Short mmCIF file of C-alpha atoms and ligand atoms in Angstrom, two decimals:
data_model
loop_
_atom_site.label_atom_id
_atom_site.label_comp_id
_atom_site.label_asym_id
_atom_site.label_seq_id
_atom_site.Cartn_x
_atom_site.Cartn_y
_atom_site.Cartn_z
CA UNK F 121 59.69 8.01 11.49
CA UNK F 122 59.27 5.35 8.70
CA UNK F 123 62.05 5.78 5.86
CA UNK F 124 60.71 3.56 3.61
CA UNK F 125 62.19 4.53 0.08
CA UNK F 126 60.54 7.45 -1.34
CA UNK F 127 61.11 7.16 -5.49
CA UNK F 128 61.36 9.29 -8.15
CA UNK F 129 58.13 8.39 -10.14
CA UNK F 130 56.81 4.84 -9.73
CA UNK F 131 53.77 2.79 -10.71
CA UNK F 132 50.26 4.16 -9.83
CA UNK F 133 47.46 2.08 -10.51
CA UNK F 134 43.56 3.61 -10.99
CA UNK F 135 41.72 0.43 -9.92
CA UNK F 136 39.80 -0.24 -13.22
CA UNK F 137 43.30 -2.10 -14.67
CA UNK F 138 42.88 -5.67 -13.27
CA UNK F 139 39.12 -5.36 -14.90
CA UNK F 140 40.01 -4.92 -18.63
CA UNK F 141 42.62 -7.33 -17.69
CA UNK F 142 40.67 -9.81 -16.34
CA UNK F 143 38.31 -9.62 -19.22
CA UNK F 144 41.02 -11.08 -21.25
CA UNK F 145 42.06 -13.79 -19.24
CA UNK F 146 38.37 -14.81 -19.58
CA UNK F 147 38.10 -14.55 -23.11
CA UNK F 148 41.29 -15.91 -23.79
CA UNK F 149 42.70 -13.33 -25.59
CA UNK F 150 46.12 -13.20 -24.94
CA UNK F 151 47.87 -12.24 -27.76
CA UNK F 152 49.17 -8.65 -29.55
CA UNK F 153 46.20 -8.23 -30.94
CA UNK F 154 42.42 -8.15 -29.17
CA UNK F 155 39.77 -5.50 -27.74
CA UNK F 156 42.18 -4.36 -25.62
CA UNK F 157 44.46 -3.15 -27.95
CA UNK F 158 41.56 -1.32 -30.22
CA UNK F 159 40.08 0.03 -27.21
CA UNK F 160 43.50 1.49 -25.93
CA UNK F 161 43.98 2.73 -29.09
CA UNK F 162 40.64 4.47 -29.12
CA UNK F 163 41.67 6.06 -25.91
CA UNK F 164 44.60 7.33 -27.01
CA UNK F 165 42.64 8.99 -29.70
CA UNK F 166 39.82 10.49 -28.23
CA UNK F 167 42.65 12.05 -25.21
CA UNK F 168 44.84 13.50 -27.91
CA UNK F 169 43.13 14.51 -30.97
CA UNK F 170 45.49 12.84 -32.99
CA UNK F 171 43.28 10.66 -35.77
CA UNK F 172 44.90 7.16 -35.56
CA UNK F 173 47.00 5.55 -32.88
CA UNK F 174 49.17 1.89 -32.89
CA UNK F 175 49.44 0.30 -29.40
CA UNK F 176 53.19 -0.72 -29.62
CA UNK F 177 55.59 -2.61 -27.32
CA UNK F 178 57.22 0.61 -26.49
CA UNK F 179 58.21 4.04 -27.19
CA UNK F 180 61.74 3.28 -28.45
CA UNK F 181 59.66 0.97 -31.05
CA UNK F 182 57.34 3.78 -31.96
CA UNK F 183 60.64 6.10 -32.93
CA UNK F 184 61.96 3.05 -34.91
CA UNK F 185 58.84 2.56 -36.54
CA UNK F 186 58.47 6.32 -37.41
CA UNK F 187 61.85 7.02 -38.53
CA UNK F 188 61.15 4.27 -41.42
CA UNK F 189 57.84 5.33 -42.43
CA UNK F 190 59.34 8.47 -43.08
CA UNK F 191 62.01 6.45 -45.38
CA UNK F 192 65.17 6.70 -43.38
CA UNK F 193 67.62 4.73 -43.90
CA UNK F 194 71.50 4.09 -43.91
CA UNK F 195 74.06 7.36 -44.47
CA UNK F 196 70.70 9.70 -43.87
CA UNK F 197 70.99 12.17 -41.31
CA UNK F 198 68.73 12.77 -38.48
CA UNK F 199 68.12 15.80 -36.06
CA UNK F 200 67.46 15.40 -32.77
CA UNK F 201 67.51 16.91 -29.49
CA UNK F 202 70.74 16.08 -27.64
CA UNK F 203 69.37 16.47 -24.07
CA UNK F 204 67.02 13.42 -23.96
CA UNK F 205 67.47 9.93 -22.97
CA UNK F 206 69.54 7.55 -25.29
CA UNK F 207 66.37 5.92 -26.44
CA UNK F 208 65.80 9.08 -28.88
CA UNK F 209 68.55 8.69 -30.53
CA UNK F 210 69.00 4.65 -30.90
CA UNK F 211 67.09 3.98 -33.23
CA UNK F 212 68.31 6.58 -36.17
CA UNK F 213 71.45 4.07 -35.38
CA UNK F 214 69.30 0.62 -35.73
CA UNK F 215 68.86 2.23 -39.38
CA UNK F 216 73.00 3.04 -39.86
CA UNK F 217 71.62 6.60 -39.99
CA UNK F 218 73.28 9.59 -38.67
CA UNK F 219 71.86 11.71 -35.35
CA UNK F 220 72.86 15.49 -35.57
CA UNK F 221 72.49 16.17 -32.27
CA UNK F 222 70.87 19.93 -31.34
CA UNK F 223 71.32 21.92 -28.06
CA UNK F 224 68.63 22.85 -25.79
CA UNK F 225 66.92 26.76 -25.35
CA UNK F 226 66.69 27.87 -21.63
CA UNK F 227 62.98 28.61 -21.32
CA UNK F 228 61.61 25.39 -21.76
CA UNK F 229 65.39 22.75 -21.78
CA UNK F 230 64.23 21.34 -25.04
CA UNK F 231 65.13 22.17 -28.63
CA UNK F 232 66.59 25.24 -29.70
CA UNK F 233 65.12 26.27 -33.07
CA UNK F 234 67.81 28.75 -33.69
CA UNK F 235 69.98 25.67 -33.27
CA UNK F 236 67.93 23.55 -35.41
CA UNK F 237 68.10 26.13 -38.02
CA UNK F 238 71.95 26.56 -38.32
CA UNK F 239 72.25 23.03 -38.86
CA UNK F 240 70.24 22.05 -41.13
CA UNK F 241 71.86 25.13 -43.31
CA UNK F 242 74.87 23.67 -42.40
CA UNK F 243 74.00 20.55 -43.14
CA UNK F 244 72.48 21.33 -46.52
CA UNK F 245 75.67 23.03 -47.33
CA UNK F 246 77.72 19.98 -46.87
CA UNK F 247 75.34 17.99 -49.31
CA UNK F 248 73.00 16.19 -47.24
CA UNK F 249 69.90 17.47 -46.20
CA UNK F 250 68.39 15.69 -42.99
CA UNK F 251 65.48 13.46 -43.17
CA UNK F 252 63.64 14.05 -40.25
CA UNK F 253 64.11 15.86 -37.12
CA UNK F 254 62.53 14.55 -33.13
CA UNK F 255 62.30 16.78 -30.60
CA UNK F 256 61.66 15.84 -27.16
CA UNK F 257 59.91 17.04 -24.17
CA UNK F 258 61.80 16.45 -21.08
CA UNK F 259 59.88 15.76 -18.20
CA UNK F 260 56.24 16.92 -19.96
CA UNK F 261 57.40 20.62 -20.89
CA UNK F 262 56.00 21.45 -23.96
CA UNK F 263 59.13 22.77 -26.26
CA UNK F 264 59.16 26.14 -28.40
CA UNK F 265 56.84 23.96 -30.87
CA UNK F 266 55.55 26.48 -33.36
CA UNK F 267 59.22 27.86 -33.63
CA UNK F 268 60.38 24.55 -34.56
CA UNK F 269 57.63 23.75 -36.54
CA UNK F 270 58.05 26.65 -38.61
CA UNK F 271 61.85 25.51 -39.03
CA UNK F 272 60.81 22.26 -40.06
CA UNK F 273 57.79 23.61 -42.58
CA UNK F 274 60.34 25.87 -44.50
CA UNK F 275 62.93 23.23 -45.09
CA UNK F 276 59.92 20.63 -45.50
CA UNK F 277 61.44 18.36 -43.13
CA UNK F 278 58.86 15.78 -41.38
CA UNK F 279 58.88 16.17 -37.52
CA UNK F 280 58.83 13.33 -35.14
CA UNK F 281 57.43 14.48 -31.56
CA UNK F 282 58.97 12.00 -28.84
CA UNK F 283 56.23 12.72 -25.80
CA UNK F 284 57.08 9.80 -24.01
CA UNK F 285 57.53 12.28 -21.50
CA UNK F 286 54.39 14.44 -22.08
CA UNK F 287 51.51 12.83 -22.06
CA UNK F 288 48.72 14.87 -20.94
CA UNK F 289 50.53 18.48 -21.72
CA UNK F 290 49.48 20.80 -24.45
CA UNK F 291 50.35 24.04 -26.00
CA UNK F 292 47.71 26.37 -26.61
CA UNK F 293 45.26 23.35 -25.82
CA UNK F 294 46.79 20.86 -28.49
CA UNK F 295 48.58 17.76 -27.22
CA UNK F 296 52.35 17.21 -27.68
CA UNK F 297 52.44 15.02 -30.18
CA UNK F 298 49.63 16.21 -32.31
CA UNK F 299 52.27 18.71 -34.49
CA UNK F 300 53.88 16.57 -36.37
CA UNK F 301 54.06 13.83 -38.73
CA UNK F 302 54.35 11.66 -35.60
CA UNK F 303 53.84 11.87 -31.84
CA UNK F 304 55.59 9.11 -30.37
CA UNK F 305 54.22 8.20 -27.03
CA UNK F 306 55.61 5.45 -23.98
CA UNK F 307 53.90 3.44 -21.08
CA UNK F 308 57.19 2.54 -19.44
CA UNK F 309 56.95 1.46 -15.81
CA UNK F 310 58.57 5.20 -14.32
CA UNK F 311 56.02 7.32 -16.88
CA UNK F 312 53.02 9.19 -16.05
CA UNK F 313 50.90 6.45 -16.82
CA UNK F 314 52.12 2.73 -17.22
CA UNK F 315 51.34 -0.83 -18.89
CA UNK F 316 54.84 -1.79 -17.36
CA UNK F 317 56.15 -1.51 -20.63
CA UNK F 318 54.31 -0.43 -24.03
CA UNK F 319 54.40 2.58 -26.29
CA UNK F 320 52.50 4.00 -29.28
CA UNK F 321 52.72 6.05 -32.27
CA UNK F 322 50.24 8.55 -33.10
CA UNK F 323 49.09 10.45 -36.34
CA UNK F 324 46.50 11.97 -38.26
CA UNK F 325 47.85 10.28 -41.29
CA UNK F 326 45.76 6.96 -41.71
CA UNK F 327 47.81 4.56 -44.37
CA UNK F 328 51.22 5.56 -41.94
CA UNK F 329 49.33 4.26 -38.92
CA UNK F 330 48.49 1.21 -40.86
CA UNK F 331 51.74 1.10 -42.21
CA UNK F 332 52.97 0.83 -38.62
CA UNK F 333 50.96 -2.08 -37.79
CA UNK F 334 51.73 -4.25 -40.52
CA UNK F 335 55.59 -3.79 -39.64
CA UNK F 336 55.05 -4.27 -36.21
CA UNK F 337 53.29 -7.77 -36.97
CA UNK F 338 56.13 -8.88 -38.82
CA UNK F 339 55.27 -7.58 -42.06
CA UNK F 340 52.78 -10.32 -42.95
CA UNK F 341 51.22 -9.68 -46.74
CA UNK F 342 47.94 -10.45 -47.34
CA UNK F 343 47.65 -14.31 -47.76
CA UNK F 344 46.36 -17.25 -46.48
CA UNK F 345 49.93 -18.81 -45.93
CA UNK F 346 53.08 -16.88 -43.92
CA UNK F 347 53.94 -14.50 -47.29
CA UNK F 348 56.63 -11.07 -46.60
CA UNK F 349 57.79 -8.89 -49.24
CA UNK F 350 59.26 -6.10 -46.55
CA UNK F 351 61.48 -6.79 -43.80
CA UNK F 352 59.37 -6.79 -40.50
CA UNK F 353 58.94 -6.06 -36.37
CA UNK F 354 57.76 -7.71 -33.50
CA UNK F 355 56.74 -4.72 -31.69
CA UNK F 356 52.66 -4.96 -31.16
CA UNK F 357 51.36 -4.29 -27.59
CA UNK F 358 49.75 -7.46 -26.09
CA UNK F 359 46.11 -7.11 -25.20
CA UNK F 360 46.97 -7.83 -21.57
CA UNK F 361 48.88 -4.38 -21.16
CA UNK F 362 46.59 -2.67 -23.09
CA UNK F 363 43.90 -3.56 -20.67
CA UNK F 364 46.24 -1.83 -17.91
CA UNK F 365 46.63 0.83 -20.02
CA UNK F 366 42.91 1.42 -20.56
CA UNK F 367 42.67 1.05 -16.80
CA UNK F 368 45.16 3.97 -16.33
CA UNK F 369 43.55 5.87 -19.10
CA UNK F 370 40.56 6.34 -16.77
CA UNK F 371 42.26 8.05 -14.15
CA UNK F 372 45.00 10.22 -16.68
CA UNK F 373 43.94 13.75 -15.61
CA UNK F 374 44.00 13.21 -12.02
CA UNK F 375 47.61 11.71 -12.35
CA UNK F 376 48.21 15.10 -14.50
CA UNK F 377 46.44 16.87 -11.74
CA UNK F 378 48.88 15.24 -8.58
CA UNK F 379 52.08 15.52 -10.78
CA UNK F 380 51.24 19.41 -11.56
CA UNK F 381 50.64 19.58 -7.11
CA UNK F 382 54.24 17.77 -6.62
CA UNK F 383 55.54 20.74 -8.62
CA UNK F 384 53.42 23.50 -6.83
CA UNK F 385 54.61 22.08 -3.64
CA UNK F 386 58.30 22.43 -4.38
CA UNK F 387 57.74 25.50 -6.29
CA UNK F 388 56.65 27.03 -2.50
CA UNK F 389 59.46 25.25 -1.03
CA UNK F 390 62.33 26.87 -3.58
CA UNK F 391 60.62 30.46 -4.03
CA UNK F 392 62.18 30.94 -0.37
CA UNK F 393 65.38 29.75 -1.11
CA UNK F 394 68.11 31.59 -3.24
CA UNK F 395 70.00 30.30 -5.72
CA UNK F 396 67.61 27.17 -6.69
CA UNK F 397 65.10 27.47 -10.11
CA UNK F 398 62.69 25.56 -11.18
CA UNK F 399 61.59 23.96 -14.91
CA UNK F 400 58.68 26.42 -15.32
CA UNK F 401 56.20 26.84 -17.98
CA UNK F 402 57.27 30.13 -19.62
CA UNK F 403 53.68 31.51 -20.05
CA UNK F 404 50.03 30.23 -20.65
CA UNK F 405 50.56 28.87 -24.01
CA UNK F 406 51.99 26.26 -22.13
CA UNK F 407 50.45 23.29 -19.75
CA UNK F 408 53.09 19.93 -18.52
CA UNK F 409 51.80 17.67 -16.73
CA UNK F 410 55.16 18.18 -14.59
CA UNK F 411 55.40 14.13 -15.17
CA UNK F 412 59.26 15.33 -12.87
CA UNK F 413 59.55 18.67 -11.16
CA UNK F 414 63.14 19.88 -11.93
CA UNK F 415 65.35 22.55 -10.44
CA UNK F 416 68.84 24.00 -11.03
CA UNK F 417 70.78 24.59 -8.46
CA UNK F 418 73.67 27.50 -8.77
CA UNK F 419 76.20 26.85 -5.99
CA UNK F 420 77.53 30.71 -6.16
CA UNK F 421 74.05 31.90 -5.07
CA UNK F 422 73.25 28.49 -2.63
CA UNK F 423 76.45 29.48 0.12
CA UNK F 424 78.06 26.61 -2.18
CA UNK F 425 75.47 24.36 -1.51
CA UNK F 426 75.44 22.03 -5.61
CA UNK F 427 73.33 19.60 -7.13
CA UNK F 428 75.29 16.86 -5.84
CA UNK F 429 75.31 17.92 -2.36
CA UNK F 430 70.92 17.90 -2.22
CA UNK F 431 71.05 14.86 -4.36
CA UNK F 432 73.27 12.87 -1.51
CA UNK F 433 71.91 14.24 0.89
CA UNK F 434 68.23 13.07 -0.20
CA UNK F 435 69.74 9.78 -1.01
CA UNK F 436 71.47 9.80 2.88
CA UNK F 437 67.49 9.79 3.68
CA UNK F 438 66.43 7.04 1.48
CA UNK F 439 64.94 9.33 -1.11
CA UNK F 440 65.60 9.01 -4.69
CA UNK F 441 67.36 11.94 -6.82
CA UNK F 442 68.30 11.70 -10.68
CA UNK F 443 70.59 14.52 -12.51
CA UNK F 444 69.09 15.27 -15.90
CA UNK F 445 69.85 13.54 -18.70
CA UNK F 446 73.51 13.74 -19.95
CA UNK F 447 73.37 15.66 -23.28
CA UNK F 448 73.75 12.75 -26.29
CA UNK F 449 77.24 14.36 -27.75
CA UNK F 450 78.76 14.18 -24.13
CA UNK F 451 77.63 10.28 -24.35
CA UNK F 452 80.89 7.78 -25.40
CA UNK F 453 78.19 5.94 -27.89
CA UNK F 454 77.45 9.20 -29.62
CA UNK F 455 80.46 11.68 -29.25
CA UNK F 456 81.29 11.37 -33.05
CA UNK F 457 77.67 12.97 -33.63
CA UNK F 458 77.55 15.99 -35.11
CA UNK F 459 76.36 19.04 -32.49
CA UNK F 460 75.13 21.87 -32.80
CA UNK F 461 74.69 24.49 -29.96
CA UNK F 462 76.49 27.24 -27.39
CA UNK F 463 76.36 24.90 -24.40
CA UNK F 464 73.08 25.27 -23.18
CA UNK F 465 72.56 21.64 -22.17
CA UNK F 466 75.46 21.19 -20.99
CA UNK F 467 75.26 23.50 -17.74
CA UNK F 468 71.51 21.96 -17.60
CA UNK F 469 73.41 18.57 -16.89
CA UNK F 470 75.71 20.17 -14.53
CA UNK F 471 73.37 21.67 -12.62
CA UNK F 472 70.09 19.84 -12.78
CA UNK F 473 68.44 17.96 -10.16
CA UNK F 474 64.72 15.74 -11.20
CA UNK F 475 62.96 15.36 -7.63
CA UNK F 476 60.89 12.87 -6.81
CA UNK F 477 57.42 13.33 -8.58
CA UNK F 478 55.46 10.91 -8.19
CA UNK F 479 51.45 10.98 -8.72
CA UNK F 480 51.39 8.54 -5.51
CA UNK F 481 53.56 10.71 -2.92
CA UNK F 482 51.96 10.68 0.55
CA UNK F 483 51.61 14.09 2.19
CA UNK F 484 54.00 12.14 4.91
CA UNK F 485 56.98 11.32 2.15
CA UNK F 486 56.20 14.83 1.02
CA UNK F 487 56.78 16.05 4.26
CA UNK F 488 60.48 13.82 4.80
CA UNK F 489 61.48 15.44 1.24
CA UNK F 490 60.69 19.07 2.36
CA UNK F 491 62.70 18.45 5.63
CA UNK F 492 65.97 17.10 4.03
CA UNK F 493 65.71 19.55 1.19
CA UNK F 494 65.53 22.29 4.06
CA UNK F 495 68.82 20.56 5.85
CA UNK F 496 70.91 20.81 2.94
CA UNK F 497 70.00 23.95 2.17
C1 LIG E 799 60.95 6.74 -21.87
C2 LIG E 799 61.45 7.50 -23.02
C3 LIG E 799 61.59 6.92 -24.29
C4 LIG E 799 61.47 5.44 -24.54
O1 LIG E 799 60.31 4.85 -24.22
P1 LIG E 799 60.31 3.25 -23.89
O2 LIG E 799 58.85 2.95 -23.83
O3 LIG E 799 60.99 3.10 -22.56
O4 LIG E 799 61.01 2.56 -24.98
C5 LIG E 799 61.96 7.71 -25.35
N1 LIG E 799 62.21 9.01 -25.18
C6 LIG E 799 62.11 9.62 -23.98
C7 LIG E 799 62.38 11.07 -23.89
C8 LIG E 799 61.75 8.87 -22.86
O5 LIG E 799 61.69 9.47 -21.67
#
């Protein structure tokens, strides 16, 4: 049998990309500006609902970006989820700001608004109420987003929504991303969809959006000679990703549609096996595009079979296994963060598998998965 390596989420192109690509070679416009760019852009729009979108050069830049539009800056504090990957948290450092790091719920694995809520008390009490919280959701679940919403509305903190993960899911029909002051979305090369590297920011708010561009351009004022009164970015998209991207645009829902069949077939495979759960959407209010299909895997219940043991194993077979993300206050960079929680994440990390998901999976690697899985456990 062919073991060519089977990954855990890798490119998938549509067909269309080279087109809109092409069509700037030809017109020669290579640069981080173009039709590309606007007609990306558009896309973005019209797919979310969210007014006005910025093509950027990726999501890390789009947090970055957000965090200062909403005035953040040095000594401020920050919340954020603490099970995420580092680039959440990053930039409220770039700005010598301060992450409070927040602990995950177990229905969905992303932030706890009971969490959320004790700190910012807490943190009011000690004199310095946050600036801005970003939740996350890991691998495209939706999180508890009207519950932390309805934190962030009574303490009239602006929310930053980091769906770099989720493009494509919704809660009651409205795209992550859409809730907030922000949505904060990335293109990365591993991602549901890709322009090898890119991200945006997205908002209803139309001068913010605006804002965003100008600071991503390097903060050029308006004149007919190089004139800056703010300290600027380079962090446009070029035109020649954003042609990928609207390439990859075109064929969005049907990478939703494969990712969401990767989960249903190892939902069949692990609804015969004790001891091993999946990341499931908790009810109907919730739709992930299952960008990864997660499970947990409790040894006591699995004849002492653990995460580690499935994730060699599938690696023994040339088939690529990630633990989830290592909470952010168990990280050496961040363990002076403030955190607030009971734990939750931290069992997620110690028992959390990602498998591969990817929209491009041949029923053959699906098949090599299914049999090693089955041999471990
Ligand atoms: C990928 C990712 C980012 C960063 O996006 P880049 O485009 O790689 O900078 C931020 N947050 C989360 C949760 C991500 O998965």
């Amino acid at each position: 049998m062919n073991n060519n390596k089977i990954w855990l989420s890798s490119p998938h192109m549509g067909g269309n990309e080279m087109k809109y690509v092409q069509e700037a070679y030809a017109t020669n416009w290579i640069a981080p500006l173009g039709p590309n760019v606007n007609g990306f852009e558009k896309d973005l729009q019209n797919y979310t609902g969210a007014k006005h979108a910025s093509a950027l050069s990726s999501g890390t830049a789009a947090i970055h970006l957000a965090l200062i539009l909403l005035g953040v800056k040095s000594g401020d504090e920050v919340l954020a989820s603490t099970f995420t990957f580092s680039a959440t948290i990053n930039p409220i450092k770039y700005l010598g700001a301060i992450p409070i790091l927040i602990d995950s719920e177990k229905e969905t694995w992303n932030m706890c608004p009971k969490a959320l809520e004790e700190a910012i008390i807490d943190r009011i009490e000690k004199g310095n109420k946050p600036k801005a919280i970003i939740c996350v959701y890991l691998y495209g679940m939706p999180a508890k987003i009207e519950a932390l919403m309805a934190v962030a509305n009574k303490y009239q903190i602006p929310m930053v929504e980091d769906a770099a993960e989720a493009l494509g899911s919704t809660y009651k029909g409205k795209a992550m991303g859409t809730f907030g002051e922000f949505g904060v979305l990335s293109f990365n090369g591993n991602k549901i969809i890709t322009t090898s590297a890119g991200g945006a920011l997205i908002s209803d708010d139309k001068e913010m959006i605006e804002k965003s561009r100008f600071l991503a351009t390097q903060a050029r004022d308006d004149a007919p000679h190089y004139q800056h009164s703010e300290v600027g970015y380079n962090y446009r998209m070029s035109n020649i990703l954003a042609g990928i991207g609207r390439g990859q645009m075109e064929v969005l829902d049907e990478r939703v549609g494969q990712r969401r069949a990767n989960f249903k077939f190892y939902k069949e495979i692990f609804d015969k096996i004790q001891g091993v759960t999946l990341l499931e959407e908790p009810n109907s209010d919730y739709f992930s595009n299952f960008w990864l299909t997660a499970i947990l895997v409790d040894p006591l219940k699995t004849n002492g079979v653990s995460r580690e043991d499935i994730r060699l194993e599938l690696e023994k077979e040339n088939i690529e296994c990630r633990p989830l993300w290592k909470p952010m206050h168990l990280q050496p960079v961040f363990s002076d963060c403030p955190y607030y929680g009971t734990g939750v994440s931290e069992e997620l990390f110690e028992k959390g598998l990602c498998l591969p998901s990817g929209s491009n999976l041949t029923d053959a690697e699906r098949f090599r998965i299914k049999l090693a899985l089955q041999n471990v456990l």
